[in-house]
Structure formats: structure tokens, C-alpha cells
mmCIF file with all atom_site columns, C-alpha atoms in Angstrom:
data_model
loop_
_atom_site.group_PDB
_atom_site.id
_atom_site.type_symbol
_atom_site.label_atom_id
_atom_site.label_alt_id
_atom_site.label_comp_id
_atom_site.label_asym_id
_atom_site.label_entity_id
_atom_site.label_seq_id
_atom_site.pdbx_PDB_ins_code
_atom_site.Cartn_x
_atom_site.Cartn_y
_atom_site.Cartn_z
_atom_site.occupancy
_atom_site.B_iso_or_equiv
_atom_site.pdbx_formal_charge
_atom_site.auth_seq_id
_atom_site.auth_comp_id
_atom_site.auth_asym_id
_atom_site.auth_atom_id
_atom_site.pdbx_PDB_model_num
ATOM 1   C CA . MET A 1 1   ? 4.447   -6.923  -14.985 1.00 63.00 ? 1231 MET A CA 1
ATOM 2   C CA . ALA A 1 2   ? 6.952   -4.302  -13.573 1.00 64.00 ? 1232 ALA A CA 1
ATOM 3   C CA . ILE A 1 3   ? 6.027   -2.529  -17.324 1.00 71.00 ? 1233 ILE A CA 1
ATOM 4   C CA . PHE A 1 4   ? 2.416   -2.497  -16.502 1.00 66.00 ? 1234 PHE A CA 1
ATOM 5   C CA . TYR A 1 5   ? 2.515   -1.162  -13.007 1.00 67.00 ? 1235 TYR A CA 1
ATOM 6   C CA . SER A 1 6   ? 4.919   1.323   -13.901 1.00 68.00 ? 1236 SER A CA 1
ATOM 7   C CA . PHE A 1 7   ? 3.132   2.890   -16.549 1.00 64.00 ? 1237 PHE A CA 1
ATOM 8   C CA . SER A 1 8   ? -0.219  2.813   -14.681 1.00 68.00 ? 1238 SER A CA 1
ATOM 9   C CA . MET A 1 9   ? 0.808   3.430   -11.328 1.00 70.00 ? 1239 MET A CA 1
ATOM 10  C CA . ILE A 1 10  ? 3.724   5.752   -12.117 1.00 70.00 ? 1240 ILE A CA 1
ATOM 11  C CA . TYR A 1 11  ? 3.238   7.465   -15.243 1.00 74.00 ? 1241 TYR A CA 1
ATOM 12  C CA . VAL A 1 12  ? -0.432  7.789   -15.702 1.00 74.00 ? 1242 VAL A CA 1
ATOM 13  C CA . ASP A 1 13  ? -1.355  8.605   -11.931 1.00 74.00 ? 1243 ASP A CA 1
ATOM 14  C CA . SER A 1 14  ? 1.512   11.552  -12.139 1.00 74.00 ? 1244 SER A CA 1
ATOM 15  C CA . VAL A 1 15  ? 0.148   12.891  -15.322 1.00 77.00 ? 1245 VAL A CA 1
ATOM 16  C CA . PHE A 1 16  ? -3.506  12.900  -14.491 1.00 77.00 ? 1246 PHE A CA 1
ATOM 17  C CA . TYR A 1 17  ? -4.014  13.413  -10.917 1.00 76.00 ? 1247 TYR A CA 1
ATOM 18  C CA . VAL A 1 18  ? -3.487  16.992  -9.467  1.00 76.00 ? 1248 VAL A CA 1
ATOM 19  C CA . PRO A 1 19  ? -3.439  16.924  -6.001  1.00 72.00 ? 1249 PRO A CA 1
ATOM 20  C CA . GLY A 1 20  ? -6.052  19.525  -4.386  1.00 69.00 ? 1250 GLY A CA 1
ATOM 21  C CA . ASP A 1 21  ? -7.246  20.631  -7.836  1.00 73.00 ? 1251 ASP A CA 1
ATOM 22  C CA . VAL A 1 22  ? -10.469 18.764  -8.886  1.00 75.00 ? 1252 VAL A CA 1
ATOM 23  C CA . VAL A 1 23  ? -10.955 21.062  -12.256 1.00 78.00 ? 1253 VAL A CA 1
ATOM 24  C CA . SER A 1 24  ? -7.412  19.836  -13.396 1.00 82.00 ? 1254 SER A CA 1
ATOM 25  C CA . THR A 1 25  ? -7.652  16.024  -12.709 1.00 82.00 ? 1255 THR A CA 1
ATOM 26  C CA . ILE A 1 26  ? -11.075 16.086  -14.459 1.00 81.00 ? 1256 ILE A CA 1
ATOM 27  C CA . ASN A 1 27  ? -9.551  18.043  -17.382 1.00 82.00 ? 1257 ASN A CA 1
ATOM 28  C CA . ASN A 1 28  ? -6.610  15.845  -17.725 1.00 82.00 ? 1258 ASN A CA 1
ATOM 29  C CA . ILE A 1 29  ? -8.844  12.582  -17.698 1.00 82.00 ? 1259 ILE A CA 1
ATOM 30  C CA . MET A 1 30  ? -11.175 14.039  -20.415 1.00 82.00 ? 1260 MET A CA 1
ATOM 31  C CA . ALA A 1 31  ? -8.441  15.590  -22.548 1.00 81.00 ? 1261 ALA A CA 1
ATOM 32  C CA . SER A 1 32  ? -6.773  11.852  -22.820 1.00 81.00 ? 1262 SER A CA 1
ATOM 33  C CA . GLU A 1 33  ? -9.515  9.404   -21.693 1.00 82.00 ? 1263 GLU A CA 1
ATOM 34  C CA . TRP A 1 34  ? -7.828  6.595   -24.098 1.00 85.00 ? 1264 TRP A CA 1
ATOM 35  C CA . ILE A 1 35  ? -4.535  6.938   -22.169 1.00 86.00 ? 1265 ILE A CA 1
ATOM 36  C CA . PHE A 1 36  ? -6.367  6.870   -18.568 1.00 84.00 ? 1266 PHE A CA 1
ATOM 37  C CA . ARG A 1 37  ? -8.173  3.747   -20.035 1.00 87.00 ? 1267 ARG A CA 1
ATOM 38  C CA . LEU A 1 38  ? -4.840  2.368   -21.223 1.00 86.00 ? 1268 LEU A CA 1
ATOM 39  C CA . GLY A 1 39  ? -3.367  2.773   -17.728 1.00 84.00 ? 1269 GLY A CA 1
ATOM 40  C CA . PHE A 1 40  ? -6.614  0.781   -16.254 1.00 84.00 ? 1270 PHE A CA 1
ATOM 41  C CA . VAL A 1 41  ? -5.920  -1.986  -18.384 1.00 88.00 ? 1271 VAL A CA 1
ATOM 42  C CA . SER A 1 42  ? -2.325  -1.994  -17.908 1.00 87.00 ? 1272 SER A CA 1
ATOM 43  C CA . CYS A 1 43  ? -2.741  -2.407  -14.132 1.00 87.00 ? 1273 CYS A CA 1
ATOM 44  C CA . LEU A 1 44  ? -5.045  -5.227  -14.644 1.00 89.00 ? 1274 LEU A CA 1
ATOM 45  C CA . LEU A 1 45  ? -2.657  -6.776  -16.797 1.00 90.00 ? 1275 LEU A CA 1
ATOM 46  C CA . GLY A 1 46  ? -0.254  -6.123  -14.110 1.00 89.00 ? 1276 GLY A CA 1
ATOM 47  C CA . HIS A 1 47  ? -2.323  -8.067  -11.596 1.00 90.00 ? 1277 HIS A CA 1
ATOM 48  C CA . ILE A 1 48  ? -2.854  -10.962 -13.681 1.00 92.00 ? 1278 ILE A CA 1
ATOM 49  C CA . CYS A 1 49  ? 1.105   -11.422 -14.377 1.00 90.00 ? 1279 CYS A CA 1
ATOM 50  C CA . PHE A 1 50  ? 1.345   -11.275 -10.571 1.00 91.00 ? 1280 PHE A CA 1
ATOM 51  C CA . LEU A 1 51  ? -0.649  -14.263 -10.252 1.00 93.00 ? 1281 LEU A CA 1
ATOM 52  C CA . PHE A 1 52  ? 1.441   -16.185 -12.568 1.00 93.00 ? 1282 PHE A CA 1
ATOM 53  C CA . LEU A 1 53  ? 4.257   -14.750 -10.211 1.00 91.00 ? 1283 LEU A CA 1
ATOM 54  C CA . ALA A 1 54  ? 2.795   -16.206 -7.228  1.00 94.00 ? 1284 ALA A CA 1
ATOM 55  C CA . ASN A 1 55  ? 2.604   -19.646 -8.768  1.00 93.00 ? 1285 ASN A CA 1
ATOM 56  C CA . VAL A 1 56  ? 6.063   -19.602 -9.737  1.00 92.00 ? 1286 VAL A CA 1
ATOM 57  C CA . LEU A 1 57  ? 7.250   -18.555 -6.508  1.00 93.00 ? 1287 LEU A CA 1
ATOM 58  C CA . TYR A 1 58  ? 5.186   -21.186 -5.068  1.00 95.00 ? 1288 TYR A CA 1
ATOM 59  C CA . LYS A 1 59  ? 6.793   -23.867 -6.851  1.00 94.00 ? 1289 LYS A CA 1
ATOM 60  C CA . LEU A 1 60  ? 10.281  -22.569 -6.081  1.00 91.00 ? 1290 LEU A CA 1
ATOM 61  C CA . PHE A 1 61  ? 9.800   -22.458 -2.255  1.00 92.00 ? 1291 PHE A CA 1
ATOM 62  C CA . LYS A 1 62  ? 7.290   -25.058 -1.547  1.00 93.00 ? 1292 LYS A CA 1
ATOM 63  C CA . PRO A 1 63  ? 10.141  -27.418 -0.961  1.00 93.00 ? 1293 PRO A CA 1
ATOM 64  C CA . VAL A 1 64  ? 11.397  -25.111 1.751   1.00 93.00 ? 1294 VAL A CA 1
ATOM 65  C CA . ASP A 1 65  ? 8.523   -24.498 3.675   1.00 94.00 ? 1295 ASP A CA 1
ATOM 66  C CA . SER A 1 66  ? 5.060   -25.573 1.977   1.00 93.00 ? 1296 SER A CA 1
ATOM 67  C CA . ASP A 1 67  ? 2.864   -23.737 4.741   1.00 95.00 ? 1297 ASP A CA 1
ATOM 68  C CA . LEU A 1 68  ? 4.791   -20.492 4.173   1.00 96.00 ? 1298 LEU A CA 1
ATOM 69  C CA . ALA A 1 69  ? 4.666   -20.795 0.587   1.00 95.00 ? 1299 ALA A CA 1
ATOM 70  C CA . ARG A 1 70  ? 0.882   -21.367 0.861   1.00 96.00 ? 1300 ARG A CA 1
ATOM 71  C CA . LEU A 1 71  ? 0.385   -18.286 3.160   1.00 96.00 ? 1301 LEU A CA 1
ATOM 72  C CA . MET A 1 72  ? 2.335   -16.472 0.680   1.00 96.00 ? 1302 MET A CA 1
ATOM 73  C CA . VAL A 1 73  ? 0.163   -17.197 -2.265  1.00 96.00 ? 1303 VAL A CA 1
ATOM 74  C CA . ILE A 1 74  ? -3.281  -16.322 -0.136  1.00 96.00 ? 1304 ILE A CA 1
ATOM 75  C CA . PHE A 1 75  ? -1.698  -12.992 0.496   1.00 96.00 ? 1305 PHE A CA 1
ATOM 76  C CA . ILE A 1 76  ? -1.085  -12.489 -2.944  1.00 95.00 ? 1306 ILE A CA 1
ATOM 77  C CA . VAL A 1 77  ? -4.800  -13.482 -4.278  1.00 95.00 ? 1307 VAL A CA 1
ATOM 78  C CA . VAL A 1 78  ? -6.435  -11.553 -1.593  1.00 95.00 ? 1308 VAL A CA 1
ATOM 79  C CA . GLY A 1 79  ? -4.481  -8.313  -2.611  1.00 94.00 ? 1309 GLY A CA 1
ATOM 80  C CA . VAL A 1 80  ? -5.009  -8.620  -6.400  1.00 94.00 ? 1310 VAL A CA 1
ATOM 81  C CA . SER A 1 81  ? -8.633  -9.515  -5.609  1.00 94.00 ? 1311 SER A CA 1
ATOM 82  C CA . VAL A 1 82  ? -8.954  -6.321  -3.619  1.00 94.00 ? 1312 VAL A CA 1
ATOM 83  C CA . ALA A 1 83  ? -6.974  -4.170  -6.183  1.00 92.00 ? 1313 ALA A CA 1
ATOM 84  C CA . PHE A 1 84  ? -9.084  -5.508  -9.215  1.00 91.00 ? 1314 PHE A CA 1
ATOM 85  C CA . LEU A 1 85  ? -12.321 -4.745  -7.383  1.00 93.00 ? 1315 LEU A CA 1
ATOM 86  C CA . ASN A 1 86  ? -11.056 -1.367  -6.225  1.00 92.00 ? 1316 ASN A CA 1
ATOM 87  C CA . ARG A 1 87  ? -10.260 -0.487  -10.130 1.00 90.00 ? 1317 ARG A CA 1
ATOM 88  C CA . LEU A 1 88  ? -13.900 -0.338  -10.543 1.00 90.00 ? 1318 LEU A CA 1
ATOM 89  C CA . ASN A 1 89  ? -14.042 2.792   -8.426  1.00 90.00 ? 1319 ASN A CA 1
ATOM 90  C CA . GLN A 1 90  ? -11.372 4.442   -10.905 1.00 86.00 ? 1320 GLN A CA 1
ATOM 91  C CA . PHE A 1 91  ? -13.293 3.364   -14.053 1.00 86.00 ? 1321 PHE A CA 1
ATOM 92  C CA . ALA A 1 92  ? -16.539 4.596   -12.396 1.00 87.00 ? 1322 ALA A CA 1
ATOM 93  C CA . ALA A 1 93  ? -15.233 8.142   -12.557 1.00 85.00 ? 1323 ALA A CA 1
ATOM 94  C CA . VAL A 1 94  ? -14.973 7.659   -16.571 1.00 84.00 ? 1324 VAL A CA 1
ATOM 95  C CA . LEU A 1 95  ? -18.301 6.464   -16.919 1.00 84.00 ? 1325 LEU A CA 1
ATOM 96  C CA . ILE A 1 96  ? -19.688 9.421   -14.823 1.00 84.00 ? 1326 ILE A CA 1
ATOM 97  C CA . LEU A 1 97  ? -17.596 11.743  -16.861 1.00 82.00 ? 1327 LEU A CA 1
ATOM 98  C CA . ASN A 1 98  ? -19.068 10.354  -20.116 1.00 80.00 ? 1328 ASN A CA 1
ATOM 99  C CA . GLY A 1 99  ? -22.488 11.569  -18.949 1.00 69.00 ? 1329 GLY A CA 1
ATOM 100 C CA . ASP A 1 100 ? -24.646 8.864   -20.114 1.00 68.00 ? 1330 ASP A CA 1
ATOM 101 C CA . GLY A 1 101 ? -28.441 9.372   -20.376 1.00 67.00 ? 1331 GLY A CA 1
ATOM 102 C CA . TYR A 1 102 ? -29.505 8.321   -16.819 1.00 65.00 ? 1332 TYR A CA 1
ATOM 103 C CA . LEU A 1 103 ? -26.830 10.853  -15.409 1.00 70.00 ? 1333 LEU A CA 1
ATOM 104 C CA . SER A 1 104 ? -28.574 13.844  -17.478 1.00 72.00 ? 1334 SER A CA 1
ATOM 105 C CA . ALA A 1 105 ? -30.333 14.591  -14.320 1.00 72.00 ? 1335 ALA A CA 1
ATOM 106 C CA . PHE A 1 106 ? -26.924 15.981  -12.543 1.00 74.00 ? 1336 PHE A CA 1
ATOM 107 C CA . GLU A 1 107 ? -25.426 19.054  -13.340 1.00 80.00 ? 1337 GLU A CA 1
ATOM 108 C CA . PRO A 1 108 ? -21.796 19.205  -14.905 1.00 78.00 ? 1338 PRO A CA 1
ATOM 109 C CA . SER A 1 109 ? -20.517 20.177  -11.463 1.00 80.00 ? 1339 SER A CA 1
ATOM 110 C CA . GLN A 1 110 ? -22.117 17.744  -9.696  1.00 83.00 ? 1340 GLN A CA 1
ATOM 111 C CA . LEU A 1 111 ? -20.751 14.994  -12.130 1.00 83.00 ? 1341 LEU A CA 1
ATOM 112 C CA . GLN A 1 112 ? -17.386 16.442  -11.770 1.00 82.00 ? 1342 GLN A CA 1
ATOM 113 C CA . ALA A 1 113 ? -17.613 16.219  -8.012  1.00 85.00 ? 1343 ALA A CA 1
ATOM 114 C CA . LEU A 1 114 ? -18.913 12.566  -8.013  1.00 86.00 ? 1344 LEU A CA 1
ATOM 115 C CA . ALA A 1 115 ? -16.208 11.445  -10.175 1.00 85.00 ? 1345 ALA A CA 1
ATOM 116 C CA . MET A 1 116 ? -13.810 12.916  -8.041  1.00 86.00 ? 1346 MET A CA 1
ATOM 117 C CA . LEU A 1 117 ? -15.394 11.147  -5.150  1.00 90.00 ? 1347 LEU A CA 1
ATOM 118 C CA . PHE A 1 118 ? -15.032 7.718   -6.971  1.00 89.00 ? 1348 PHE A CA 1
ATOM 119 C CA . LEU A 1 119 ? -11.338 8.662   -7.619  1.00 87.00 ? 1349 LEU A CA 1
ATOM 120 C CA . ASN A 1 120 ? -10.933 9.287   -3.868  1.00 88.00 ? 1350 ASN A CA 1
ATOM 121 C CA . VAL A 1 121 ? -12.318 6.211   -2.919  1.00 91.00 ? 1351 VAL A CA 1
ATOM 122 C CA . HIS A 1 122 ? -10.128 4.207   -5.483  1.00 88.00 ? 1352 HIS A CA 1
ATOM 123 C CA . LYS A 1 123 ? -7.043  5.914   -3.615  1.00 87.00 ? 1353 LYS A CA 1
ATOM 124 C CA . HIS A 1 124 ? -8.153  4.734   -0.237  1.00 89.00 ? 1354 HIS A CA 1
ATOM 125 C CA . GLY A 1 125 ? -9.006  1.375   -1.836  1.00 91.00 ? 1355 GLY A CA 1
ATOM 126 C CA . GLY A 1 126 ? -5.308  1.144   -2.725  1.00 89.00 ? 1356 GLY A CA 1
ATOM 127 C CA . ILE A 1 127 ? -4.118  1.907   0.495   1.00 90.00 ? 1357 ILE A CA 1
ATOM 128 C CA . ILE A 1 128 ? -6.247  -0.978  1.892   1.00 92.00 ? 1358 ILE A CA 1
ATOM 129 C CA . ALA A 1 129 ? -4.603  -3.056  -0.881  1.00 92.00 ? 1359 ALA A CA 1
ATOM 130 C CA . THR A 1 130 ? -1.084  -2.307  0.467   1.00 92.00 ? 1360 THR A CA 1
ATOM 131 C CA . ILE A 1 131 ? -1.866  -4.328  3.524   1.00 93.00 ? 1361 ILE A CA 1
ATOM 132 C CA . PHE A 1 132 ? -1.609  -7.483  1.415   1.00 94.00 ? 1362 PHE A CA 1
ATOM 133 C CA . TRP A 1 133 ? 1.179   -5.763  -0.691  1.00 92.00 ? 1363 TRP A CA 1
ATOM 134 C CA . GLY A 1 134 ? 2.948   -5.780  2.336   1.00 93.00 ? 1364 GLY A CA 1
ATOM 135 C CA . LEU A 1 135 ? 1.925   -9.122  4.201   1.00 95.00 ? 1365 LEU A CA 1
ATOM 136 C CA . TRP A 1 136 ? 2.977   -11.218 1.301   1.00 95.00 ? 1366 TRP A CA 1
ATOM 137 C CA . LEU A 1 137 ? 6.546   -10.103 1.341   1.00 95.00 ? 1367 LEU A CA 1
ATOM 138 C CA . LEU A 1 138 ? 6.876   -11.484 5.094   1.00 96.00 ? 1368 LEU A CA 1
ATOM 139 C CA . PRO A 1 139 ? 6.558   -15.119 4.279   1.00 96.00 ? 1369 PRO A CA 1
ATOM 140 C CA . LEU A 1 140 ? 8.588   -14.704 1.121   1.00 96.00 ? 1370 LEU A CA 1
ATOM 141 C CA . GLY A 1 141 ? 11.311  -13.269 3.253   1.00 95.00 ? 1371 GLY A CA 1
ATOM 142 C CA . LEU A 1 142 ? 11.147  -15.830 5.863   1.00 96.00 ? 1372 LEU A CA 1
ATOM 143 C CA . LEU A 1 143 ? 11.319  -18.514 2.824   1.00 96.00 ? 1373 LEU A CA 1
ATOM 144 C CA . VAL A 1 144 ? 14.485  -16.754 1.556   1.00 94.00 ? 1374 VAL A CA 1
ATOM 145 C CA . LEU A 1 145 ? 16.125  -16.926 5.041   1.00 94.00 ? 1375 LEU A CA 1
ATOM 146 C CA . LYS A 1 146 ? 15.258  -20.429 5.391   1.00 93.00 ? 1376 LYS A CA 1
ATOM 147 C CA . SER A 1 147 ? 16.415  -21.460 1.907   1.00 89.00 ? 1377 SER A CA 1
ATOM 148 C CA . ASP A 1 148 ? 19.875  -21.410 0.240   1.00 85.00 ? 1378 ASP A CA 1
ATOM 149 C CA . ILE A 1 149 ? 18.715  -20.456 -3.257  1.00 85.00 ? 1379 ILE A CA 1
ATOM 150 C CA . ILE A 1 150 ? 18.755  -16.918 -2.951  1.00 88.00 ? 1380 ILE A CA 1
ATOM 151 C CA . PRO A 1 151 ? 20.980  -14.566 -0.627  1.00 90.00 ? 1381 PRO A CA 1
ATOM 152 C CA . LYS A 1 152 ? 19.505  -13.963 2.896   1.00 92.00 ? 1382 LYS A CA 1
ATOM 153 C CA . VAL A 1 153 ? 19.939  -10.307 2.784   1.00 94.00 ? 1383 VAL A CA 1
ATOM 154 C CA . LEU A 1 154 ? 17.077  -10.186 0.129   1.00 94.00 ? 1384 LEU A CA 1
ATOM 155 C CA . GLY A 1 155 ? 15.117  -11.699 2.718   1.00 94.00 ? 1385 GLY A CA 1
ATOM 156 C CA . VAL A 1 156 ? 15.903  -9.296  5.151   1.00 95.00 ? 1386 VAL A CA 1
ATOM 157 C CA . LEU A 1 157 ? 14.843  -6.764  2.626   1.00 95.00 ? 1387 LEU A CA 1
ATOM 158 C CA . MET A 1 158 ? 11.483  -8.507  1.831   1.00 94.00 ? 1388 MET A CA 1
ATOM 159 C CA . ILE A 1 159 ? 10.512  -8.281  5.590   1.00 95.00 ? 1389 ILE A CA 1
ATOM 160 C CA . SER A 1 160 ? 11.662  -4.555  5.881   1.00 94.00 ? 1390 SER A CA 1
ATOM 161 C CA . ALA A 1 161 ? 9.611   -3.566  3.007   1.00 94.00 ? 1391 ALA A CA 1
ATOM 162 C CA . CYS A 1 162 ? 6.544   -5.615  4.642   1.00 95.00 ? 1392 CYS A CA 1
ATOM 163 C CA . VAL A 1 163 ? 7.008   -3.512  7.572   1.00 94.00 ? 1393 VAL A CA 1
ATOM 164 C CA . CYS A 1 164 ? 7.131   -0.113  5.397   1.00 92.00 ? 1394 CYS A CA 1
ATOM 165 C CA . TYR A 1 165 ? 3.840   -1.248  3.485   1.00 92.00 ? 1395 TYR A CA 1
ATOM 166 C CA . LEU A 1 166 ? 2.259   -1.490  6.793   1.00 93.00 ? 1396 LEU A CA 1
ATOM 167 C CA . MET A 1 167 ? 3.468   1.529   8.071   1.00 90.00 ? 1397 MET A CA 1
ATOM 168 C CA . ASP A 1 168 ? 2.128   3.209   5.064   1.00 88.00 ? 1398 ASP A CA 1
ATOM 169 C CA . PHE A 1 169 ? -1.351  1.954   5.750   1.00 90.00 ? 1399 PHE A CA 1
ATOM 170 C CA . PHE A 1 170 ? -1.473  2.990   9.362   1.00 89.00 ? 1400 PHE A CA 1
ATOM 171 C CA . ILE A 1 171 ? 0.163   6.387   8.619   1.00 88.00 ? 1401 ILE A CA 1
ATOM 172 C CA . PHE A 1 172 ? -2.441  7.079   6.021   1.00 86.00 ? 1402 PHE A CA 1
ATOM 173 C CA . PHE A 1 173 ? -5.508  6.480   8.144   1.00 83.00 ? 1403 PHE A CA 1
ATOM 174 C CA . PHE A 1 174 ? -4.381  7.486   11.618  1.00 85.00 ? 1404 PHE A CA 1
ATOM 175 C CA . PHE A 1 175 ? -1.515  9.912   11.036  1.00 81.00 ? 1405 PHE A CA 1
ATOM 176 C CA . SER A 1 176 ? -2.102  11.579  7.789   1.00 75.00 ? 1406 SER A CA 1
ATOM 177 C CA . GLY A 1 177 ? -0.174  14.812  8.743   1.00 73.00 ? 1407 GLY A CA 1
ATOM 178 C CA . TYR A 1 178 ? 3.014   12.710  8.465   1.00 71.00 ? 1408 TYR A CA 1
ATOM 179 C CA . ILE A 1 179 ? 2.564   11.239  5.261   1.00 74.00 ? 1409 ILE A CA 1
ATOM 180 C CA . ALA A 1 180 ? 4.776   13.850  3.583   1.00 69.00 ? 1410 ALA A CA 1
ATOM 181 C CA . VAL A 1 181 ? 7.361   13.225  5.633   1.00 69.00 ? 1411 VAL A CA 1
ATOM 182 C CA . THR A 1 182 ? 7.386   9.467   5.802   1.00 76.00 ? 1412 THR A CA 1
ATOM 183 C CA . ASP A 1 183 ? 6.330   8.696   2.348   1.00 74.00 ? 1413 ASP A CA 1
ATOM 184 C CA . SER A 1 184 ? 9.513   9.411   0.505   1.00 75.00 ? 1414 SER A CA 1
ATOM 185 C CA . ALA A 1 185 ? 11.744  7.146   2.873   1.00 81.00 ? 1415 ALA A CA 1
ATOM 186 C CA . LEU A 1 186 ? 9.285   4.171   2.935   1.00 85.00 ? 1416 LEU A CA 1
ATOM 187 C CA . SER A 1 187 ? 8.884   4.199   -0.732  1.00 84.00 ? 1417 SER A CA 1
ATOM 188 C CA . ILE A 1 188 ? 12.756  3.983   -1.074  1.00 87.00 ? 1418 ILE A CA 1
ATOM 189 C CA . VAL A 1 189 ? 12.941  0.689   1.133   1.00 88.00 ? 1419 VAL A CA 1
ATOM 190 C CA . GLU A 1 190 ? 10.037  -0.724  -0.537  1.00 87.00 ? 1420 GLU A CA 1
ATOM 191 C CA . THR A 1 191 ? 11.256  -0.148  -4.113  1.00 87.00 ? 1421 THR A CA 1
ATOM 192 C CA . VAL A 1 192 ? 14.782  -1.176  -3.274  1.00 90.00 ? 1422 VAL A CA 1
ATOM 193 C CA . ALA A 1 193 ? 13.350  -4.205  -1.670  1.00 91.00 ? 1423 ALA A CA 1
ATOM 194 C CA . GLU A 1 194 ? 11.607  -5.294  -4.566  1.00 88.00 ? 1424 GLU A CA 1
ATOM 195 C CA . VAL A 1 195 ? 13.408  -4.199  -7.377  1.00 87.00 ? 1425 VAL A CA 1
ATOM 196 C CA . SER A 1 196 ? 16.920  -5.940  -5.932  1.00 90.00 ? 1426 SER A CA 1
ATOM 197 C CA . PHE A 1 197 ? 14.941  -9.419  -5.510  1.00 89.00 ? 1427 PHE A CA 1
ATOM 198 C CA . ILE A 1 198 ? 13.470  -9.108  -9.251  1.00 86.00 ? 1428 ILE A CA 1
ATOM 199 C CA . LEU A 1 199 ? 16.879  -8.158  -10.520 1.00 87.00 ? 1429 LEU A CA 1
ATOM 200 C CA . TRP A 1 200 ? 18.430  -11.093 -8.700  1.00 88.00 ? 1430 TRP A CA 1
ATOM 201 C CA . LEU A 1 201 ? 15.929  -13.581 -10.183 1.00 83.00 ? 1431 LEU A CA 1
ATOM 202 C CA . LEU A 1 202 ? 16.266  -11.978 -13.455 1.00 82.00 ? 1432 LEU A CA 1
ATOM 203 C CA . ILE A 1 203 ? 20.076  -11.628 -13.674 1.00 84.00 ? 1433 ILE A CA 1
ATOM 204 C CA . LYS A 1 204 ? 21.565  -14.417 -11.103 1.00 73.00 ? 1434 LYS A CA 1
ATOM 205 C CA . GLY A 1 205 ? 18.775  -16.833 -10.969 1.00 66.00 ? 1435 GLY A CA 1
ATOM 206 C CA . VAL A 1 206 ? 18.669  -19.244 -8.248  1.00 59.00 ? 1436 VAL A CA 1
ATOM 207 C CA . LYS A 1 207 ? 20.899  -21.777 -7.034  1.00 56.00 ? 1437 LYS A CA 1
ATOM 208 C CA . VAL A 1 208 ? 18.902  -25.077 -7.422  1.00 53.00 ? 1438 VAL A CA 1
ATOM 209 C CA . GLN A 1 209 ? 20.346  -27.726 -5.598  1.00 51.00 ? 1439 GLN A CA 1
ATOM 210 C CA . LYS A 1 210 ? 20.782  -30.997 -7.866  1.00 51.00 ? 1440 LYS A CA 1
ATOM 211 C CA . PRO A 1 211 ? 19.279  -34.170 -6.025  1.00 47.00 ? 1441 PRO A CA 1
ATOM 212 C CA . VAL A 1 212 ? 22.198  -36.673 -4.814  1.00 44.00 ? 1442 VAL A CA 1
ATOM 213 C CA . LYS A 1 213 ? 21.733  -39.753 -6.532  1.00 49.00 ? 1443 LYS A CA 1
ATOM 214 C CA . ASN A 1 214 ? 21.971  -42.769 -4.261  1.00 48.00 ? 1444 ASN A CA 1
ATOM 215 C CA . GLU A 1 215 ? 24.349  -45.326 -5.991  1.00 44.00 ? 1445 GLU A CA 1
ATOM 216 C CA . THR A 1 216 ? 23.841  -48.999 -4.950  1.00 45.00 ? 1446 THR A CA 1
ATOM 217 C CA . SER A 1 217 ? 26.096  -51.741 -5.741  1.00 42.00 ? 1447 SER A CA 1
ATOM 218 C CA . CYS A 1 218 ? 25.073  -55.249 -5.703  1.00 40.00 ? 1448 CYS A CA 1
ATOM 219 C CA . SER A 1 219 ? 27.222  -58.427 -5.722  1.00 39.00 ? 1449 SER A CA 1
ATOM 220 C CA . CYS A 1 220 ? 26.481  -61.579 -7.318  1.00 37.00 ? 1450 CYS A CA 1
ATOM 221 C CA . ILE A 1 221 ? 27.227  -64.450 -5.493  1.00 37.00 ? 1451 ILE A CA 1
#
């Protein structure tokens, strides 16, 4: 999952998108369209893996608190659904730039502007999805704090990351002038929290308590 997301959201986005430069962004997409498409598919595969992760975490934490575990899964499913639909905006830009027959009524400059519009809509849709990328971390953090199978410090980190994701959303839509100031700091907290949790699961695993067997003795008279 991390590999799919890293390739799509970190590599592809950084290579293709040039902030404030429509022509360069469009040229990058057209020059390496197959890589752009690969990033698109890679992100979808990441979302699918996320759903499998949700199932694993639900089974792990259900004995701790079934209500919080269900709430966590609900936030993940909603977030993935929003992200899936939002990806259509990104792919719409590719369809427009390929200039199918019914788009011949538009001038090339108009097609580029329309493609960039869809890319911007995709960007804003991604910010909306961050609401749920943050919210699912709240019940997860509470579950970690209530359990004895994962260090509680990771629970605190999960809750902190939740707050940072929500701050990302509100700053983007209401205080966009401060994005350059806050984005790096918030991203560090989010990355440290999520990477720490994943590494702990992969390297240390969880402490699963073995059920205690009730031994009964009977005496024959």
C-alpha cells in the first residue's frame, strides 16, 4: 500500500505538476502519459489495499472496543470512496488532452485550460478526502490507548496526526495564505505517526494475549 501511494502521490505528482504553470504541467503529462496513467492506477491499488488493512485492523481491535473499531472502518470506507470518485477528475484531464472527436469544437488552448480545471478540482477533492484520512486515525488512536497490544505512544501519535489532517483541510479552504508556513510542519507529524505505526506492525508486531484456559478438576466418589 505504501509503495503504491508513494509512487502516485509523491513521485508522479512532484514530476508532473508545476504549480502556477499550466503549459509545463500539460506538456509533462502529454510527454509521459503512460507514467501518469500508471500513477493513476497505482493510487487506485493503494486504496484497495487500504480496505484490506481496514479489515485487518478491525479484527485486531474488535475485542478492545467494537464500536470504535466499526467507526474506524466507516471513516476508512468513506474516505476511500471519496478518493476513488475524485480520481475521475484527474483522469478526465487525460481524456480531454487526448482530444477525442467530440472535443474538436474546442481550441487547443481551451482544452488545456479545461484539463487544468479538472486537475485543480482533483486537488481540491483530495483535500476534502483528508477529512476522512484524519478522522479514521482518531478511533484508531483511542483503540491503541485502550489496548495493551501496541505501545500507547503510537495512539497519541495517531490522534495528533488526526488533528493535523483536519488542520490541513481548514487551512487550505479558509486560511490558504498560511499553507506554505504550516504544510511542512503538519506533514512531518502525519508522516511520523503513520510510518511509526506501520513499522511497529511490520517489525515488532502486536502483543496478542493468549486466552487463559480454565482448568477444572473433578473428583470421583
